[in-house]
């Protein structure tokens, strides 16, 4: 494959790490020293892509997307012999993520990617917080109900339970179901406000598909 990035691009990443985009690779969650060492190895054609778990081969990318005003990461769709997966490349902040995409978008266009920038519909904007609301409601509601039932439950002397069940039973009896109920309601309210915010002001999403 022809070299996609002739010059190395290094962006600030998460937790004082950096993101390196060079040659035919995108590598995130590495130190500056590792980035410089990787550049040297790529120049000598001795770089081993499997050395870093976060390495993405550009030839295996079939799409990427992110919300420039909200996301500090860009999600890349990767397809190889192991199947299809999605990997997030985390940047320092939203501005860095936007700067990175502006820098490499032309390179991806030359690879046949069709880039699209559009505002989400209210329904699409609500889908992500809606998923979180459903998960919290199911898990939080289930734990709250289970904890409520345990208040009057006593195990038989001959009953054998797993250690983690025993710990949960003891905690439930000690704190009761109310703290779980309050926590669940608070999390649901936060997610509901998040949903309303996204519905009233749907974000813009940038995506590119090969």
JSON list of N, CA, C and O in Angstrom, two decimals, residues 25-73:
[
{"chain": "A", "resi": 25, "resn": "UNK", "atom": "N", "xyz": [-0.39, 4.25, 9.51]},
{"chain": "A", "resi": 25, "resn": "UNK", "atom": "CA", "xyz": [-0.87, 3.86, 10.84]},
{"chain": "A", "resi": 25, "resn": "UNK", "atom": "C", "xyz": [-1.43, 5.04, 11.63]},
{"chain": "A", "resi": 25, "resn": "UNK", "atom": "O", "xyz": [-1.02, 6.20, 11.43]},
{"chain": "A", "resi": 26, "resn": "UNK", "atom": "N", "xyz": [-2.34, 4.72, 12.53]},
{"chain": "A", "resi": 26, "resn": "UNK", "atom": "CA", "xyz": [-2.81, 5.65, 13.56]},
{"chain": "A", "resi": 26, "resn": "UNK", "atom": "C", "xyz": [-2.57, 4.95, 14.90]},
{"chain": "A", "resi": 26, "resn": "UNK", "atom": "O", "xyz": [-3.06, 3.85, 15.12]},
{"chain": "A", "resi": 27, "resn": "UNK", "atom": "N", "xyz": [-1.79, 5.59, 15.76]},
{"chain": "A", "resi": 27, "resn": "UNK", "atom": "CA", "xyz": [-1.46, 4.99, 17.05]},
{"chain": "A", "resi": 27, "resn": "UNK", "atom": "C", "xyz": [-1.84, 5.97, 18.15]},
{"chain": "A", "resi": 27, "resn": "UNK", "atom": "O", "xyz": [-1.39, 7.11, 18.16]},
{"chain": "A", "resi": 28, "resn": "UNK", "atom": "N", "xyz": [-2.67, 5.53, 19.07]},
{"chain": "A", "resi": 28, "resn": "UNK", "atom": "CA", "xyz": [-3.09, 6.39, 20.18]},
{"chain": "A", "resi": 28, "resn": "UNK", "atom": "C", "xyz": [-2.59, 5.82, 21.50]},
{"chain": "A", "resi": 28, "resn": "UNK", "atom": "O", "xyz": [-2.08, 4.70, 21.56]},
{"chain": "A", "resi": 29, "resn": "UNK", "atom": "N", "xyz": [-2.76, 6.62, 22.55]},
{"chain": "A", "resi": 29, "resn": "UNK", "atom": "CA", "xyz": [-2.39, 6.20, 23.91]},
{"chain": "A", "resi": 29, "resn": "UNK", "atom": "C", "xyz": [-0.92, 5.79, 24.01]},
{"chain": "A", "resi": 29, "resn": "UNK", "atom": "O", "xyz": [-0.57, 4.77, 24.60]},
{"chain": "A", "resi": 30, "resn": "UNK", "atom": "N", "xyz": [-0.05, 6.60, 23.44]},
{"chain": "A", "resi": 30, "resn": "UNK", "atom": "CA", "xyz": [1.39, 6.35, 23.54]},
{"chain": "A", "resi": 30, "resn": "UNK", "atom": "C", "xyz": [2.08, 7.62, 24.04]},
{"chain": "A", "resi": 30, "resn": "UNK", "atom": "O", "xyz": [1.54, 8.72, 23.94]},
{"chain": "A", "resi": 31, "resn": "UNK", "atom": "N", "xyz": [3.28, 7.46, 24.56]},
{"chain": "A", "resi": 31, "resn": "UNK", "atom": "CA", "xyz": [4.05, 8.61, 25.03]},
{"chain": "A", "resi": 31, "resn": "UNK", "atom": "C", "xyz": [4.75, 9.27, 23.84]},
{"chain": "A", "resi": 31, "resn": "UNK", "atom": "O", "xyz": [4.85, 8.70, 22.76]},
{"chain": "A", "resi": 32, "resn": "UNK", "atom": "N", "xyz": [5.23, 10.48, 24.08]},
{"chain": "A", "resi": 32, "resn": "UNK", "atom": "CA", "xyz": [5.96, 11.19, 23.03]},
{"chain": "A", "resi": 32, "resn": "UNK", "atom": "C", "xyz": [7.20, 10.40, 22.63]},
{"chain": "A", "resi": 32, "resn": "UNK", "atom": "O", "xyz": [7.56, 10.31, 21.45]},
{"chain": "A", "resi": 33, "resn": "UNK", "atom": "N", "xyz": [7.87, 9.80, 23.62]},
{"chain": "A", "resi": 33, "resn": "UNK", "atom": "CA", "xyz": [9.07, 9.00, 23.33]},
{"chain": "A", "resi": 33, "resn": "UNK", "atom": "C", "xyz": [8.74, 7.81, 22.44]},
{"chain": "A", "resi": 33, "resn": "UNK", "atom": "O", "xyz": [9.48, 7.53, 21.48]},
{"chain": "A", "resi": 34, "resn": "UNK", "atom": "N", "xyz": [7.64, 7.13, 22.73]},
{"chain": "A", "resi": 34, "resn": "UNK", "atom": "CA", "xyz": [7.24, 5.99, 21.91]},
{"chain": "A", "resi": 34, "resn": "UNK", "atom": "C", "xyz": [6.84, 6.45, 20.50]},
{"chain": "A", "resi": 34, "resn": "UNK", "atom": "O", "xyz": [7.08, 5.73, 19.52]},
{"chain": "A", "resi": 35, "resn": "UNK", "atom": "N", "xyz": [6.23, 7.63, 20.42]},
{"chain": "A", "resi": 35, "resn": "UNK", "atom": "CA", "xyz": [5.84, 8.17, 19.11]},
{"chain": "A", "resi": 35, "resn": "UNK", "atom": "C", "xyz": [7.09, 8.44, 18.25]},
{"chain": "A", "resi": 35, "resn": "UNK", "atom": "O", "xyz": [7.14, 8.07, 17.07]},
{"chain": "A", "resi": 36, "resn": "UNK", "atom": "N", "xyz": [8.09, 9.06, 18.85]},
{"chain": "A", "resi": 36, "resn": "UNK", "atom": "CA", "xyz": [9.32, 9.36, 18.11]},
{"chain": "A", "resi": 36, "resn": "UNK", "atom": "C", "xyz": [10.05, 8.08, 17.70]},
{"chain": "A", "resi": 36, "resn": "UNK", "atom": "O", "xyz": [10.60, 7.98, 16.59]},
{"chain": "A", "resi": 37, "resn": "UNK", "atom": "N", "xyz": [10.06, 7.09, 18.59]},
{"chain": "A", "resi": 37, "resn": "UNK", "atom": "CA", "xyz": [10.68, 5.81, 18.29]},
{"chain": "A", "resi": 37, "resn": "UNK", "atom": "C", "xyz": [9.93, 5.10, 17.16]},
{"chain": "A", "resi": 37, "resn": "UNK", "atom": "O", "xyz": [10.56, 4.50, 16.27]},
{"chain": "A", "resi": 38, "resn": "UNK", "atom": "N", "xyz": [8.61, 5.19, 17.17]},
{"chain": "A", "resi": 38, "resn": "UNK", "atom": "CA", "xyz": [7.80, 4.56, 16.12]},
{"chain": "A", "resi": 38, "resn": "UNK", "atom": "C", "xyz": [8.06, 5.22, 14.76]},
{"chain": "A", "resi": 38, "resn": "UNK", "atom": "O", "xyz": [8.11, 4.53, 13.73]},
{"chain": "A", "resi": 39, "resn": "UNK", "atom": "N", "xyz": [8.23, 6.53, 14.78]},
{"chain": "A", "resi": 39, "resn": "UNK", "atom": "CA", "xyz": [8.53, 7.25, 13.53]},
{"chain": "A", "resi": 39, "resn": "UNK", "atom": "C", "xyz": [9.84, 6.76, 12.94]},
{"chain": "A", "resi": 39, "resn": "UNK", "atom": "O", "xyz": [9.95, 6.51, 11.72]},
{"chain": "A", "resi": 40, "resn": "UNK", "atom": "N", "xyz": [10.85, 6.61, 13.80]},
{"chain": "A", "resi": 40, "resn": "UNK", "atom": "CA", "xyz": [12.15, 6.11, 13.34]},
{"chain": "A", "resi": 40, "resn": "UNK", "atom": "C", "xyz": [12.02, 4.71, 12.74]},
{"chain": "A", "resi": 40, "resn": "UNK", "atom": "O", "xyz": [12.60, 4.41, 11.68]},
{"chain": "A", "resi": 41, "resn": "UNK", "atom": "N", "xyz": [11.26, 3.85, 13.40]},
{"chain": "A", "resi": 41, "resn": "UNK", "atom": "CA", "xyz": [11.09, 2.47, 12.91]},
{"chain": "A", "resi": 41, "resn": "UNK", "atom": "C", "xyz": [10.31, 2.44, 11.60]},
{"chain": "A", "resi": 41, "resn": "UNK", "atom": "O", "xyz": [10.60, 1.62, 10.71]},
{"chain": "A", "resi": 42, "resn": "UNK", "atom": "N", "xyz": [9.30, 3.31, 11.48]},
{"chain": "A", "resi": 42, "resn": "UNK", "atom": "CA", "xyz": [8.56, 3.37, 10.22]},
{"chain": "A", "resi": 42, "resn": "UNK", "atom": "C", "xyz": [9.45, 3.84, 9.08]},
{"chain": "A", "resi": 42, "resn": "UNK", "atom": "O", "xyz": [9.35, 3.34, 7.95]},
{"chain": "A", "resi": 43, "resn": "UNK", "atom": "N", "xyz": [10.32, 4.78, 9.37]},
{"chain": "A", "resi": 43, "resn": "UNK", "atom": "CA", "xyz": [11.24, 5.26, 8.34]},
{"chain": "A", "resi": 43, "resn": "UNK", "atom": "C", "xyz": [12.21, 4.17, 7.90]},
{"chain": "A", "resi": 43, "resn": "UNK", "atom": "O", "xyz": [12.62, 4.12, 6.74]},
{"chain": "A", "resi": 44, "resn": "UNK", "atom": "N", "xyz": [12.57, 3.29, 8.85]},
{"chain": "A", "resi": 44, "resn": "UNK", "atom": "CA", "xyz": [13.47, 2.18, 8.53]},
{"chain": "A", "resi": 44, "resn": "UNK", "atom": "C", "xyz": [12.71, 0.94, 8.07]},
{"chain": "A", "resi": 44, "resn": "UNK", "atom": "O", "xyz": [13.32, -0.08, 7.78]},
{"chain": "A", "resi": 45, "resn": "UNK", "atom": "N", "xyz": [11.37, 1.05, 8.05]},
{"chain": "A", "resi": 45, "resn": "UNK", "atom": "CA", "xyz": [10.49, -0.05, 7.66]},
{"chain": "A", "resi": 45, "resn": "UNK", "atom": "C", "xyz": [10.67, -1.27, 8.57]},
{"chain": "A", "resi": 45, "resn": "UNK", "atom": "O", "xyz": [10.60, -2.42, 8.13]},
{"chain": "A", "resi": 46, "resn": "UNK", "atom": "N", "xyz": [10.88, -1.01, 9.86]},
{"chain": "A", "resi": 46, "resn": "UNK", "atom": "CA", "xyz": [11.01, -2.09, 10.84]},
{"chain": "A", "resi": 46, "resn": "UNK", "atom": "C", "xyz": [9.92, -2.02, 11.90]},
{"chain": "A", "resi": 46, "resn": "UNK", "atom": "O", "xyz": [9.99, -2.72, 12.91]},
{"chain": "A", "resi": 47, "resn": "UNK", "atom": "N", "xyz": [8.91, -1.18, 11.67]},
{"chain": "A", "resi": 47, "resn": "UNK", "atom": "CA", "xyz": [7.85, -1.01, 12.66]},
{"chain": "A", "resi": 47, "resn": "UNK", "atom": "C", "xyz": [6.94, -2.23, 12.70]},
{"chain": "A", "resi": 47, "resn": "UNK", "atom": "O", "xyz": [6.51, -2.75, 11.67]},
{"chain": "A", "resi": 48, "resn": "UNK", "atom": "N", "xyz": [6.66, -2.70, 13.93]},
{"chain": "A", "resi": 48, "resn": "UNK", "atom": "CA", "xyz": [5.78, -3.84, 14.13]},
{"chain": "A", "resi": 48, "resn": "UNK", "atom": "C", "xyz": [4.43, -3.33, 14.64]},
{"chain": "A", "resi": 48, "resn": "UNK", "atom": "O", "xyz": [4.32, -2.84, 15.76]},
{"chain": "A", "resi": 49, "resn": "UNK", "atom": "N", "xyz": [3.39, -3.44, 13.81]},
{"chain": "A", "resi": 49, "resn": "UNK", "atom": "CA", "xyz": [2.08, -2.89, 14.14]},
{"chain": "A", "resi": 49, "resn": "UNK", "atom": "C", "xyz": [1.46, -3.52, 15.38]},
{"chain": "A", "resi": 49, "resn": "UNK", "atom": "O", "xyz": [0.64, -2.90, 16.05]},
{"chain": "A", "resi": 50, "resn": "UNK", "atom": "N", "xyz": [1.85, -4.73, 15.70]},
{"chain": "A", "resi": 50, "resn": "UNK", "atom": "CA", "xyz": [1.26, -5.43, 16.85]},
{"chain": "A", "resi": 50, "resn": "UNK", "atom": "C", "xyz": [1.90, -5.01, 18.18]},
{"chain": "A", "resi": 50, "resn": "UNK", "atom": "O", "xyz": [1.46, -5.46, 19.24]},
{"chain": "A", "resi": 51, "resn": "UNK", "atom": "N", "xyz": [2.92, -4.16, 18.13]},
{"chain": "A", "resi": 51, "resn": "UNK", "atom": "CA", "xyz": [3.62, -3.77, 19.36]},
{"chain": "A", "resi": 51, "resn": "UNK", "atom": "C", "xyz": [2.71, -2.94, 20.27]},
{"chain": "A", "resi": 51, "resn": "UNK", "atom": "O", "xyz": [2.76, -3.06, 21.49]},
{"chain": "A", "resi": 52, "resn": "UNK", "atom": "N", "xyz": [1.87, -2.10, 19.67]},
{"chain": "A", "resi": 52, "resn": "UNK", "atom": "CA", "xyz": [0.91, -1.29, 20.44]},
{"chain": "A", "resi": 52, "resn": "UNK", "atom": "C", "xyz": [-0.50, -1.80, 20.17]},
{"chain": "A", "resi": 52, "resn": "UNK", "atom": "O", "xyz": [-0.90, -1.94, 19.01]},
{"chain": "A", "resi": 53, "resn": "UNK", "atom": "N", "xyz": [-1.25, -2.07, 21.23]},
{"chain": "A", "resi": 53, "resn": "UNK", "atom": "CA", "xyz": [-2.62, -2.54, 21.08]},
{"chain": "A", "resi": 53, "resn": "UNK", "atom": "C", "xyz": [-3.52, -1.51, 20.40]},
{"chain": "A", "resi": 53, "resn": "UNK", "atom": "O", "xyz": [-4.51, -1.86, 19.77]},
{"chain": "A", "resi": 54, "resn": "UNK", "atom": "N", "xyz": [-3.17, -0.24, 20.52]},
{"chain": "A", "resi": 54, "resn": "UNK", "atom": "CA", "xyz": [-4.01, 0.83, 19.98]},
{"chain": "A", "resi": 54, "resn": "UNK", "atom": "C", "xyz": [-3.73, 1.13, 18.51]},
{"chain": "A", "resi": 54, "resn": "UNK", "atom": "O", "xyz": [-4.35, 2.03, 17.93]},
{"chain": "A", "resi": 55, "resn": "UNK", "atom": "N", "xyz": [-2.82, 0.39, 17.89]},
{"chain": "A", "resi": 55, "resn": "UNK", "atom": "CA", "xyz": [-2.46, 0.65, 16.50]},
{"chain": "A", "resi": 55, "resn": "UNK", "atom": "C", "xyz": [-3.61, 0.32, 15.55]},
{"chain": "A", "resi": 55, "resn": "UNK", "atom": "O", "xyz": [-4.23, -0.74, 15.65]},
{"chain": "A", "resi": 56, "resn": "UNK", "atom": "N", "xyz": [-3.90, 1.24, 14.64]},
{"chain": "A", "resi": 56, "resn": "UNK", "atom": "CA", "xyz": [-4.90, 1.02, 13.60]},
{"chain": "A", "resi": 56, "resn": "UNK", "atom": "C", "xyz": [-4.22, 1.15, 12.25]},
{"chain": "A", "resi": 56, "resn": "UNK", "atom": "O", "xyz": [-3.56, 2.15, 11.97]},
{"chain": "A", "resi": 57, "resn": "UNK", "atom": "N", "xyz": [-4.37, 0.11, 11.43]},
{"chain": "A", "resi": 57, "resn": "UNK", "atom": "CA", "xyz": [-3.85, 0.18, 10.07]},
{"chain": "A", "resi": 57, "resn": "UNK", "atom": "C", "xyz": [-4.85, 0.93, 9.20]},
{"chain": "A", "resi": 57, "resn": "UNK", "atom": "O", "xyz": [-6.02, 0.57, 9.14]},
{"chain": "A", "resi": 58, "resn": "UNK", "atom": "N", "xyz": [-4.39, 1.97, 8.54]},
{"chain": "A", "resi": 58, "resn": "UNK", "atom": "CA", "xyz": [-5.28, 2.82, 7.76]},
{"chain": "A", "resi": 58, "resn": "UNK", "atom": "C", "xyz": [-5.97, 2.04, 6.64]},
{"chain": "A", "resi": 58, "resn": "UNK", "atom": "O", "xyz": [-7.14, 2.29, 6.33]},
{"chain": "A", "resi": 59, "resn": "UNK", "atom": "N", "xyz": [-5.29, 1.05, 6.09]},
{"chain": "A", "resi": 59, "resn": "UNK", "atom": "CA", "xyz": [-5.89, 0.27, 5.01]},
{"chain": "A", "resi": 59, "resn": "UNK", "atom": "C", "xyz": [-7.08, -0.56, 5.48]},
{"chain": "A", "resi": 59, "resn": "UNK", "atom": "O", "xyz": [-7.90, -0.99, 4.67]},
{"chain": "A", "resi": 60, "resn": "UNK", "atom": "N", "xyz": [-7.20, -0.77, 6.80]},
{"chain": "A", "resi": 60, "resn": "UNK", "atom": "CA", "xyz": [-8.31, -1.56, 7.35]},
{"chain": "A", "resi": 60, "resn": "UNK", "atom": "C", "xyz": [-9.50, -0.70, 7.77]},
{"chain": "A", "resi": 60, "resn": "UNK", "atom": "O", "xyz": [-10.54, -1.23, 8.17]},
{"chain": "A", "resi": 61, "resn": "UNK", "atom": "N", "xyz": [-9.36, 0.62, 7.71]},
{"chain": "A", "resi": 61, "resn": "UNK", "atom": "CA", "xyz": [-10.45, 1.52, 8.10]},
{"chain": "A", "resi": 61, "resn": "UNK", "atom": "C", "xyz": [-11.47, 1.63, 6.96]},
{"chain": "A", "resi": 61, "resn": "UNK", "atom": "O", "xyz": [-11.10, 1.84, 5.81]},
{"chain": "A", "resi": 62, "resn": "UNK", "atom": "N", "xyz": [-12.73, 1.49, 7.31]},
{"chain": "A", "resi": 62, "resn": "UNK", "atom": "CA", "xyz": [-13.78, 1.65, 6.30]},
{"chain": "A", "resi": 62, "resn": "UNK", "atom": "C", "xyz": [-14.71, 2.82, 6.60]},
{"chain": "A", "resi": 62, "resn": "UNK", "atom": "O", "xyz": [-15.52, 3.22, 5.75]},
{"chain": "A", "resi": 63, "resn": "UNK", "atom": "N", "xyz": [-14.61, 3.38, 7.81]},
{"chain": "A", "resi": 63, "resn": "UNK", "atom": "CA", "xyz": [-15.40, 4.56, 8.13]},
{"chain": "A", "resi": 63, "resn": "UNK", "atom": "C", "xyz": [-14.87, 5.21, 9.41]},
{"chain": "A", "resi": 63, "resn": "UNK", "atom": "O", "xyz": [-14.15, 4.58, 10.19]},
{"chain": "A", "resi": 64, "resn": "UNK", "atom": "N", "xyz": [-15.23, 6.47, 9.60]},
{"chain": "A", "resi": 64, "resn": "UNK", "atom": "CA", "xyz": [-14.99, 7.13, 10.88]},
{"chain": "A", "resi": 64, "resn": "UNK", "atom": "C", "xyz": [-16.09, 8.15, 11.11]},
{"chain": "A", "resi": 64, "resn": "UNK", "atom": "O", "xyz": [-16.73, 8.63, 10.16]},
{"chain": "A", "resi": 65, "resn": "UNK", "atom": "N", "xyz": [-16.33, 8.48, 12.38]},
{"chain": "A", "resi": 65, "resn": "UNK", "atom": "CA", "xyz": [-17.36, 9.46, 12.71]},
{"chain": "A", "resi": 65, "resn": "UNK", "atom": "C", "xyz": [-17.12, 10.05, 14.09]},
{"chain": "A", "resi": 65, "resn": "UNK", "atom": "O", "xyz": [-16.49, 9.44, 14.95]},
{"chain": "A", "resi": 66, "resn": "UNK", "atom": "N", "xyz": [-17.65, 11.25, 14.29]},
{"chain": "A", "resi": 66, "resn": "UNK", "atom": "CA", "xyz": [-17.63, 11.90, 15.61]},
{"chain": "A", "resi": 66, "resn": "UNK", "atom": "C", "xyz": [-18.51, 13.14, 15.56]},
{"chain": "A", "resi": 66, "resn": "UNK", "atom": "O", "xyz": [-18.88, 13.62, 14.49]},
{"chain": "A", "resi": 67, "resn": "UNK", "atom": "N", "xyz": [-18.86, 13.63, 16.75]},
{"chain": "A", "resi": 67, "resn": "UNK", "atom": "CA", "xyz": [-19.61, 14.87, 16.89]},
{"chain": "A", "resi": 67, "resn": "UNK", "atom": "C", "xyz": [-18.61, 15.95, 17.30]},
{"chain": "A", "resi": 67, "resn": "UNK", "atom": "O", "xyz": [-18.14, 15.96, 18.45]},
{"chain": "A", "resi": 68, "resn": "UNK", "atom": "N", "xyz": [-18.25, 16.85, 16.40]},
{"chain": "A", "resi": 68, "resn": "UNK", "atom": "CA", "xyz": [-17.16, 17.81, 16.67]},
{"chain": "A", "resi": 68, "resn": "UNK", "atom": "C", "xyz": [-17.37, 18.72, 17.87]},
{"chain": "A", "resi": 68, "resn": "UNK", "atom": "O", "xyz": [-16.41, 19.17, 18.48]},
{"chain": "A", "resi": 69, "resn": "UNK", "atom": "N", "xyz": [-18.63, 19.00, 18.21]},
{"chain": "A", "resi": 69, "resn": "UNK", "atom": "CA", "xyz": [-18.88, 19.91, 19.35]},
{"chain": "A", "resi": 69, "resn": "UNK", "atom": "C", "xyz": [-18.97, 19.18, 20.68]},
{"chain": "A", "resi": 69, "resn": "UNK", "atom": "O", "xyz": [-19.02, 19.82, 21.74]},
{"chain": "A", "resi": 70, "resn": "UNK", "atom": "N", "xyz": [-19.02, 17.85, 20.64]},
{"chain": "A", "resi": 70, "resn": "UNK", "atom": "CA", "xyz": [-19.21, 17.08, 21.88]},
{"chain": "A", "resi": 70, "resn": "UNK", "atom": "C", "xyz": [-18.12, 16.05, 22.15]},
{"chain": "A", "resi": 70, "resn": "UNK", "atom": "O", "xyz": [-17.81, 15.76, 23.30]},
{"chain": "A", "resi": 71, "resn": "UNK", "atom": "N", "xyz": [-17.56, 15.47, 21.11]},
{"chain": "A", "resi": 71, "resn": "UNK", "atom": "CA", "xyz": [-16.68, 14.31, 21.27]},
{"chain": "A", "resi": 71, "resn": "UNK", "atom": "C", "xyz": [-15.21, 14.70, 21.36]},
{"chain": "A", "resi": 71, "resn": "UNK", "atom": "O", "xyz": [-14.72, 15.51, 20.57]},
{"chain": "A", "resi": 72, "resn": "UNK", "atom": "N", "xyz": [-14.53, 14.08, 22.31]},
{"chain": "A", "resi": 72, "resn": "UNK", "atom": "CA", "xyz": [-13.07, 14.24, 22.40]},
{"chain": "A", "resi": 72, "resn": "UNK", "atom": "C", "xyz": [-12.37, 13.08, 21.69]},
{"chain": "A", "resi": 72, "resn": "UNK", "atom": "O", "xyz": [-11.15, 13.01, 21.68]},
{"chain": "A", "resi": 73, "resn": "UNK", "atom": "N", "xyz": [-13.15, 12.18, 21.12]},
{"chain": "A", "resi": 73, "resn": "UNK", "atom": "CA", "xyz": [-12.57, 11.04, 20.41]},
{"chain": "A", "resi": 73, "resn": "UNK", "atom": "C", "xyz": [-13.21, 10.91, 19.03]},
{"chain": "A", "resi": 73, "resn": "UNK", "atom": "O", "xyz": [-14.30, 11.42, 18.78]}
]
